[in-house]
CSV table of N, CA and C and ligand atoms in Angstrom, one decimal:
chain,number,residue,atom,x,y,z
A,1,MET,N,-74.9,-64.5,53.6
A,1,MET,CA,-76.2,-65.0,53.3
A,1,MET,C,-76.2,-65.1,51.6
A,2,THR,N,-75.4,-64.5,51.0
A,2,THR,CA,-75.2,-64.1,49.5
A,2,THR,C,-74.2,-65.6,48.7
A,3,ALA,N,-74.9,-66.1,48.0
A,3,ALA,CA,-74.1,-67.0,47.6
A,3,ALA,C,-73.1,-66.2,46.6
A,4,VAL,N,-71.9,-66.7,46.7
A,4,VAL,CA,-70.6,-66.3,46.0
A,4,VAL,C,-70.7,-66.9,45.0
A,5,ARG,N,-70.8,-66.1,43.8
A,5,ARG,CA,-70.5,-67.0,42.4
A,5,ARG,C,-69.2,-66.6,41.8
A,6,LEU,N,-68.4,-67.9,41.6
A,6,LEU,CA,-67.2,-67.6,41.0
A,6,LEU,C,-67.6,-67.7,39.4
A,7,ARG,N,-67.1,-66.7,38.6
A,7,ARG,CA,-66.9,-67.1,37.3
A,7,ARG,C,-65.7,-67.6,36.6
A,8,ALA,N,-65.8,-68.7,35.8
A,8,ALA,CA,-65.0,-69.2,35.3
A,8,ALA,C,-64.4,-68.1,34.6
A,9,ALA,N,-63.1,-68.1,34.5
A,9,ALA,CA,-62.6,-67.3,33.5
A,9,ALA,C,-62.6,-67.8,32.1
A,10,LEU,N,-63.3,-66.9,31.1
A,10,LEU,CA,-63.4,-67.6,29.8
A,10,LEU,C,-61.8,-67.3,29.0
A,11,GLY,N,-61.4,-68.3,28.4
A,11,GLY,CA,-60.1,-68.4,27.6
A,11,GLY,C,-60.7,-68.0,26.0
A,12,ALA,N,-61.0,-67.0,26.2
A,12,ALA,CA,-61.2,-66.9,24.8
A,12,ALA,C,-60.3,-66.6,23.6
A,13,ALA,N,-60.4,-67.4,22.7
A,13,ALA,CA,-59.0,-67.5,21.6
A,13,ALA,C,-59.8,-66.5,20.4
A,14,LEU,N,-58.8,-65.1,20.4
A,14,LEU,CA,-59.2,-64.6,19.6
A,14,LEU,C,-58.4,-64.6,18.3
A,15,LEU,N,-58.8,-64.6,17.1
A,15,LEU,CA,-58.0,-64.9,16.0
A,15,LEU,C,-58.0,-63.4,15.2
A,16,THR,N,-56.8,-62.9,15.3
A,16,THR,CA,-56.5,-61.7,14.6
A,16,THR,C,-56.3,-61.9,13.3
A,17,LEU,N,-57.2,-61.5,12.5
A,17,LEU,CA,-56.8,-61.6,11.2
A,17,LEU,C,-56.0,-60.4,10.4
A,18,ALA,N,-54.8,-60.4,10.1
A,18,ALA,CA,-54.5,-59.1,9.9
A,18,ALA,C,-54.3,-59.2,8.5
A,19,LEU,N,-55.5,-59.1,7.9
A,19,LEU,CA,-55.9,-59.0,6.4
A,19,LEU,C,-56.2,-57.5,5.9
A,20,GLY,N,-56.4,-57.8,4.8
A,20,GLY,CA,-56.9,-56.1,4.0
A,20,GLY,C,-55.7,-55.0,4.2
A,21,ALA,N,-54.6,-55.4,4.2
A,21,ALA,CA,-53.8,-54.2,4.3
A,21,ALA,C,-53.8,-53.3,3.1
A,22,CYS,N,-53.3,-54.0,2.2
A,22,CYS,CA,-53.0,-53.0,0.7
A,22,CYS,C,-53.5,-53.9,-0.5
A,23,SER,N,-54.3,-54.7,-0.4
A,23,SER,CA,-54.6,-55.4,-1.7
A,23,SER,C,-55.8,-55.2,-2.3
A,24,SER,N,-56.1,-54.1,-2.9
A,24,SER,CA,-57.3,-53.6,-3.1
A,24,SER,C,-57.5,-53.4,-4.9
A,25,GLY,N,-56.4,-53.6,-5.1
A,25,GLY,CA,-56.6,-53.4,-6.8
A,25,GLY,C,-56.9,-54.7,-7.3
A,26,PRO,N,-57.3,-54.8,-8.5
A,26,PRO,CA,-58.0,-56.3,-9.4
A,26,PRO,C,-56.9,-57.1,-9.7
A,27,ALA,N,-56.9,-58.2,-9.6
A,27,ALA,CA,-56.0,-59.2,-9.8
A,27,ALA,C,-55.6,-59.1,-11.2
A,28,GLY,N,-54.5,-58.2,-11.9
A,28,GLY,CA,-54.3,-57.9,-13.3
A,28,GLY,C,-52.6,-58.2,-13.3
A,29,SER,N,-52.3,-58.4,-14.3
A,29,SER,CA,-51.1,-58.5,-14.7
A,29,SER,C,-50.3,-57.1,-15.0
A,30,ARG,N,-50.8,-55.9,-14.4
A,30,ARG,CA,-50.2,-54.7,-14.9
A,30,ARG,C,-49.2,-54.4,-13.7
A,31,THR,N,-48.1,-53.9,-14.2
A,31,THR,CA,-47.0,-53.6,-13.6
A,31,THR,C,-46.8,-52.0,-13.2
A,32,SER,N,-47.5,-51.3,-12.8
A,32,SER,CA,-47.6,-50.1,-12.6
A,32,SER,C,-46.7,-49.3,-11.7
A,33,ALA,N,-45.8,-48.3,-11.8
A,33,ALA,CA,-44.7,-48.3,-11.1
A,33,ALA,C,-45.4,-47.4,-9.5
A,34,ALA,N,-45.2,-48.2,-8.7
A,34,ALA,CA,-45.6,-47.7,-7.2
A,34,ALA,C,-45.2,-46.2,-6.9
A,35,PRO,N,-46.3,-45.4,-6.5
A,35,PRO,CA,-46.0,-44.1,-6.2
A,35,PRO,C,-45.1,-44.0,-4.9
A,36,SER,N,-45.5,-44.6,-3.9
A,36,SER,CA,-44.8,-44.3,-2.9
A,36,SER,C,-43.9,-45.8,-2.4
A,37,GLY,N,-43.2,-46.2,-3.3
A,37,GLY,CA,-42.2,-47.3,-2.6
A,37,GLY,C,-40.9,-46.9,-2.4
A,38,PRO,N,-40.5,-46.7,-1.4
A,38,PRO,CA,-39.2,-46.5,-1.1
A,38,PRO,C,-38.4,-47.5,-1.1
A,39,ALA,N,-38.4,-48.9,-1.0
A,39,ALA,CA,-38.0,-49.9,-0.8
A,39,ALA,C,-38.1,-50.7,-2.3
A,40,PRO,N,-37.5,-50.6,-3.2
A,40,PRO,CA,-37.9,-51.1,-4.4
A,40,PRO,C,-37.1,-52.5,-4.5
A,41,SER,N,-36.0,-52.8,-3.5
A,41,SER,CA,-35.6,-54.2,-3.3
A,41,SER,C,-36.3,-55.2,-2.6
A,42,GLU,N,-37.5,-54.5,-1.7
A,42,GLU,CA,-38.2,-55.3,-1.1
A,42,GLU,C,-38.9,-56.6,-2.0
A,43,ALA,N,-38.8,-58.0,-1.4
A,43,ALA,CA,-39.0,-59.0,-2.2
A,43,ALA,C,-40.3,-59.5,-1.6
A,44,ARG,N,-41.3,-59.7,-1.9
A,44,ARG,CA,-42.3,-60.4,-1.4
A,44,ARG,C,-43.2,-61.6,-2.0
A,45,ILE,N,-43.6,-62.6,-1.3
A,45,ILE,CA,-44.4,-63.9,-1.9
A,45,ILE,C,-45.6,-63.8,-1.1
A,46,THR,N,-47.1,-63.8,-1.8
A,46,THR,CA,-48.1,-63.7,-1.1
A,46,THR,C,-48.6,-65.0,-1.5
A,47,ILE,N,-49.3,-65.8,-0.5
A,47,ILE,CA,-49.9,-67.0,-0.4
A,47,ILE,C,-51.3,-66.8,-0.5
A,48,LYS,N,-52.1,-66.9,-1.4
A,48,LYS,CA,-53.5,-66.6,-1.5
A,48,LYS,C,-54.1,-67.7,-2.3
A,49,ASP,N,-55.1,-68.4,-1.9
A,49,ASP,CA,-56.1,-69.5,-2.3
A,49,ASP,C,-55.3,-70.7,-3.0
A,50,PHE,N,-54.3,-70.9,-1.7
A,50,PHE,CA,-53.3,-71.8,-2.1
A,50,PHE,C,-52.5,-71.7,-3.5
A,51,GLN,N,-51.9,-70.6,-3.5
A,51,GLN,CA,-51.1,-70.4,-4.7
A,51,GLN,C,-50.0,-69.2,-4.2
A,52,PHE,N,-49.0,-69.7,-4.7
A,52,PHE,CA,-47.7,-68.7,-4.4
A,52,PHE,C,-48.0,-67.5,-5.5
A,53,GLN,N,-48.0,-66.4,-5.0
A,53,GLN,CA,-48.0,-65.0,-6.0
A,53,GLN,C,-46.9,-64.4,-5.9
A,54,PRO,N,-45.7,-64.0,-6.5
A,54,PRO,CA,-45.9,-64.4,-8.1
A,54,PRO,C,-45.5,-65.7,-8.3
A,55,ALA,N,-45.6,-66.4,-9.3
A,55,ALA,CA,-45.1,-67.8,-9.3
A,55,ALA,C,-43.6,-68.0,-9.7
A,56,HIS,N,-43.2,-67.1,-10.4
A,56,HIS,CA,-41.9,-66.8,-10.4
A,56,HIS,C,-41.3,-65.3,-9.9
A,57,LEU,N,-40.4,-65.4,-9.0
A,57,LEU,CA,-40.0,-64.3,-8.5
A,57,LEU,C,-38.3,-64.2,-8.3
A,58,THR,N,-38.0,-63.2,-8.9
A,58,THR,CA,-36.5,-63.2,-8.8
A,58,THR,C,-35.6,-62.1,-8.0
A,59,VAL,N,-34.6,-62.7,-7.3
A,59,VAL,CA,-34.2,-61.5,-6.0
A,59,VAL,C,-32.7,-61.9,-6.3
A,60,HIS,N,-32.0,-60.9,-5.4
A,60,HIS,CA,-30.7,-61.1,-5.2
A,60,HIS,C,-30.1,-62.0,-4.2
A,61,PRO,N,-28.8,-62.4,-4.3
A,61,PRO,CA,-28.6,-63.5,-3.5
A,61,PRO,C,-28.4,-62.7,-1.9
A,62,GLY,N,-29.0,-63.6,-1.0
A,62,GLY,CA,-29.0,-63.0,0.2
A,62,GLY,C,-30.1,-61.9,0.6
A,63,GLN,N,-30.8,-61.8,-0.4
A,63,GLN,CA,-31.9,-60.9,-0.1
A,63,GLN,C,-33.1,-61.4,0.9
A,64,SER,N,-33.6,-60.6,1.5
A,64,SER,CA,-34.6,-61.2,2.8
A,64,SER,C,-35.9,-60.7,1.8
A,65,ILE,N,-36.9,-62.1,1.8
A,65,ILE,CA,-37.8,-62.2,1.5
A,65,ILE,C,-39.1,-62.4,2.2
A,66,THR,N,-40.2,-61.6,2.5
A,66,THR,CA,-41.2,-61.5,3.2
A,66,THR,C,-42.2,-62.7,2.6
A,67,VAL,N,-42.9,-63.6,3.4
A,67,VAL,CA,-43.9,-64.4,3.0
A,67,VAL,C,-45.3,-64.2,3.7
A,68,VAL,N,-46.2,-63.5,3.0
A,68,VAL,CA,-47.4,-63.1,3.6
A,68,VAL,C,-48.6,-64.0,3.5
A,69,ASN,N,-49.1,-65.0,4.6
A,69,ASN,CA,-50.0,-65.8,4.0
A,69,ASN,C,-51.4,-65.2,4.3
A,70,GLU,N,-52.1,-65.0,3.1
A,70,GLU,CA,-53.6,-64.5,3.4
A,70,GLU,C,-54.5,-65.5,3.4
A,71,ASP,N,-54.2,-66.7,3.3
A,71,ASP,CA,-55.0,-67.8,3.3
A,71,ASP,C,-55.6,-68.0,4.9
A,72,SER,N,-56.4,-68.6,5.3
A,72,SER,CA,-57.0,-68.9,6.8
A,72,SER,C,-56.4,-70.3,7.4
A,73,THR,N,-55.3,-71.0,6.3
A,73,THR,CA,-54.9,-71.8,6.3
A,73,THR,C,-53.2,-71.8,6.3
A,74,ALA,N,-52.9,-72.8,7.1
A,74,ALA,CA,-51.2,-72.5,7.2
A,74,ALA,C,-50.5,-73.1,6.2
A,75,HIS,N,-49.6,-72.7,5.5
A,75,HIS,CA,-48.8,-73.0,4.4
A,75,HIS,C,-47.1,-72.9,4.8
A,76,THR,N,-46.3,-73.5,4.0
A,76,THR,CA,-44.8,-73.1,4.1
A,76,THR,C,-44.4,-72.9,2.8
A,77,VAL,N,-43.3,-72.3,2.8
A,77,VAL,CA,-42.4,-72.1,1.9
A,77,VAL,C,-41.1,-72.7,2.2
A,78,THR,N,-40.8,-73.8,1.0
A,78,THR,CA,-39.9,-74.5,1.5
A,78,THR,C,-39.0,-75.1,-0.1
A,79,ALA,N,-37.9,-74.9,-0.2
A,79,ALA,CA,-37.2,-75.0,-1.1
A,79,ALA,C,-37.0,-76.7,-1.4
A,80,SER,N,-37.4,-77.0,-2.9
A,80,SER,CA,-37.3,-78.5,-3.0
A,80,SER,C,-35.6,-79.1,-2.3
A,81,ASP,N,-34.7,-78.3,-2.3
A,81,ASP,CA,-33.4,-78.5,-2.1
A,81,ASP,C,-33.0,-78.0,-0.5
A,82,LYS,N,-34.4,-77.6,0.3
A,82,LYS,CA,-34.2,-77.4,1.6
A,82,LYS,C,-33.1,-76.2,1.8
A,83,SER,N,-32.7,-75.8,0.6
A,83,SER,CA,-32.3,-74.1,0.8
A,83,SER,C,-32.8,-73.0,1.5
A,84,PHE,N,-33.9,-73.3,1.6
A,84,PHE,CA,-34.5,-72.2,2.5
A,84,PHE,C,-36.0,-72.8,2.9
A,85,ASP,N,-36.4,-72.6,3.9
A,85,ASP,CA,-37.8,-72.9,4.7
A,85,ASP,C,-38.1,-72.3,5.6
A,86,THR,N,-39.8,-71.6,5.3
A,86,THR,CA,-40.1,-70.7,6.6
A,86,THR,C,-40.5,-71.7,7.6
A,87,LYS,N,-40.6,-72.8,7.3
A,87,LYS,CA,-41.4,-73.9,8.3
A,87,LYS,C,-43.0,-73.4,8.3
A,88,THR,N,-43.6,-73.5,9.2
A,88,THR,CA,-45.3,-73.5,9.0
A,88,THR,C,-45.4,-71.5,9.2
A,89,VAL,N,-46.3,-71.4,8.2
A,89,VAL,CA,-46.7,-69.6,8.5
A,89,VAL,C,-48.2,-69.8,8.7
A,90,ASN,N,-48.7,-69.6,9.8
A,90,ASN,CA,-50.1,-69.7,10.0
A,90,ASN,C,-50.9,-69.0,9.3
A,91,GLY,N,-52.4,-69.2,9.2
A,91,GLY,CA,-53.2,-68.4,8.3
A,91,GLY,C,-53.2,-66.9,8.9
A,92,GLY,N,-52.7,-65.8,8.2
A,92,GLY,CA,-53.0,-64.4,8.4
A,92,GLY,C,-51.5,-64.0,9.2
A,93,ALA,N,-50.8,-64.9,8.8
A,93,ALA,CA,-49.3,-64.7,9.1
A,93,ALA,C,-48.4,-64.3,8.2
A,94,SER,N,-47.3,-63.8,8.8
A,94,SER,CA,-46.2,-63.8,7.6
A,94,SER,C,-45.0,-64.1,8.6
A,95,ALA,N,-44.0,-64.4,7.5
A,95,ALA,CA,-42.5,-64.8,7.9
A,95,ALA,C,-41.7,-64.0,6.9
A,96,THR,N,-40.3,-64.5,7.2
A,96,THR,CA,-39.2,-64.1,6.3
A,96,THR,C,-38.1,-64.8,6.3
A,97,PHE,N,-37.5,-65.1,5.2
A,97,PHE,CA,-36.5,-65.9,4.7
A,97,PHE,C,-35.7,-65.2,4.0
A,98,THR,N,-34.3,-65.8,3.9
A,98,THR,CA,-33.1,-65.4,3.2
A,98,THR,C,-32.7,-66.1,2.0
A,99,ALA,N,-32.9,-65.4,0.8
A,99,ALA,CA,-32.7,-66.3,-0.5
A,99,ALA,C,-31.0,-66.6,-0.5
A,100,PRO,N,-30.9,-67.7,-1.3
A,100,PRO,CA,-29.4,-68.3,-1.2
A,100,PRO,C,-28.6,-67.5,-1.8
A,101,GLU,N,-27.4,-67.5,-1.3
A,101,GLU,CA,-26.2,-66.8,-2.2
A,101,GLU,C,-26.0,-67.2,-3.3
A,102,LYS,N,-26.2,-68.4,-3.5
A,102,LYS,CA,-25.9,-68.7,-4.8
A,102,LYS,C,-27.0,-68.8,-6.2
A,103,ALA,N,-26.5,-68.1,-7.1
A,103,ALA,CA,-27.4,-67.8,-8.2
A,103,ALA,C,-27.7,-69.3,-8.7
A,104,GLY,N,-29.2,-69.0,-9.2
A,104,GLY,CA,-30.1,-70.5,-9.8
A,104,GLY,C,-31.4,-70.1,-9.5
A,105,GLY,N,-32.0,-71.5,-10.0
A,105,GLY,CA,-33.6,-71.4,-9.8
A,105,GLY,C,-33.8,-72.3,-8.7
A,106,TYR,N,-34.5,-71.9,-7.8
A,106,TYR,CA,-34.8,-72.5,-6.7
A,106,TYR,C,-36.5,-72.9,-6.5
A,107,PRO,N,-36.7,-74.0,-7.2
A,107,PRO,CA,-38.3,-74.6,-7.1
A,107,PRO,C,-38.6,-74.7,-5.8
A,108,TYR,N,-39.6,-74.4,-5.3
A,108,TYR,CA,-40.3,-74.5,-3.8
A,108,TYR,C,-41.7,-74.8,-3.8
A,109,ILE,N,-41.8,-75.5,-2.5
A,109,ILE,CA,-43.4,-76.1,-2.3
A,109,ILE,C,-43.8,-75.8,-0.9
A,110,CYS,N,-45.0,-76.0,-0.7
A,110,CYS,CA,-45.7,-75.8,0.6
A,110,CYS,C,-45.8,-77.5,1.0
A,111,THR,N,-45.1,-77.8,2.1
A,111,THR,CA,-44.9,-79.1,2.6
A,111,THR,C,-46.4,-79.5,2.8
A,112,ILE,N,-47.0,-78.7,3.2
A,112,ILE,CA,-48.2,-79.4,3.9
A,112,ILE,C,-49.2,-79.5,2.7
A,113,HIS,N,-49.1,-78.9,1.4
A,113,HIS,CA,-50.0,-79.0,0.4
A,113,HIS,C,-48.9,-79.3,-0.5
A,114,GLN,N,-48.6,-80.3,-1.1
A,114,GLN,CA,-47.4,-80.3,-2.1
A,114,GLN,C,-47.6,-80.1,-3.3
A,115,TYR,N,-48.8,-79.8,-3.8
A,115,TYR,CA,-49.2,-79.4,-5.3
A,115,TYR,C,-49.1,-78.1,-5.1
A,116,MET,N,-48.6,-77.2,-4.2
A,116,MET,CA,-48.6,-75.9,-4.4
A,116,MET,C,-47.2,-75.9,-4.7
A,117,HIS,N,-47.1,-75.2,-5.7
A,117,HIS,CA,-45.3,-74.7,-6.3
A,117,HIS,C,-45.2,-73.8,-6.8
A,118,ALA,N,-43.9,-73.2,-6.8
A,118,ALA,CA,-43.4,-71.9,-7.6
A,118,ALA,C,-41.9,-71.9,-7.6
A,119,THR,N,-41.3,-71.0,-8.2
A,119,THR,CA,-40.1,-70.9,-8.4
A,119,THR,C,-39.6,-69.5,-8.1
A,120,LEU,N,-38.5,-69.6,-7.3
A,120,LEU,CA,-37.7,-68.4,-6.8
A,120,LEU,C,-36.3,-68.5,-7.5
A,121,THR,N,-35.9,-67.5,-8.4
A,121,THR,CA,-34.7,-67.3,-8.9
A,121,THR,C,-33.7,-66.1,-8.2
A,122,VAL,N,-32.5,-66.8,-8.2
A,122,VAL,CA,-31.6,-65.8,-7.3
A,122,VAL,C,-30.8,-65.3,-8.7
A,123,SER,N,-30.4,-64.2,-8.7
A,123,SER,CA,-29.7,-63.8,-9.7
A,123,SER,C,-28.7,-62.6,-9.7
B,201,CU,CU1,-50.1,-75.0,2.1
């Protein structure tokens, strides 16, 4: 006699924002020595507020570079000459790409927002 209620499963899309890891300091140009940095060769590009940080990054040939997108919008890191391309990095996500083996300057953009630009230098 009891009506059986079938509850539709809710497909709740949870947006997991992996933010607030270690960006606590004020945005300054100070470069203090990291007290606990076992990997000085780690290279990182942070995307925040539709800007690549740092705007000029120098790495070694073939070095692995981590891209962290702190925006809620998807971005890419795409070399103008296509020598590297992270493809789409969703908001809050990260990606890794390998620096070119050939030394030189590699301007890159976000193909979604082409006014975003910066330069990777390989030396
Ligand atoms: Cu973008």
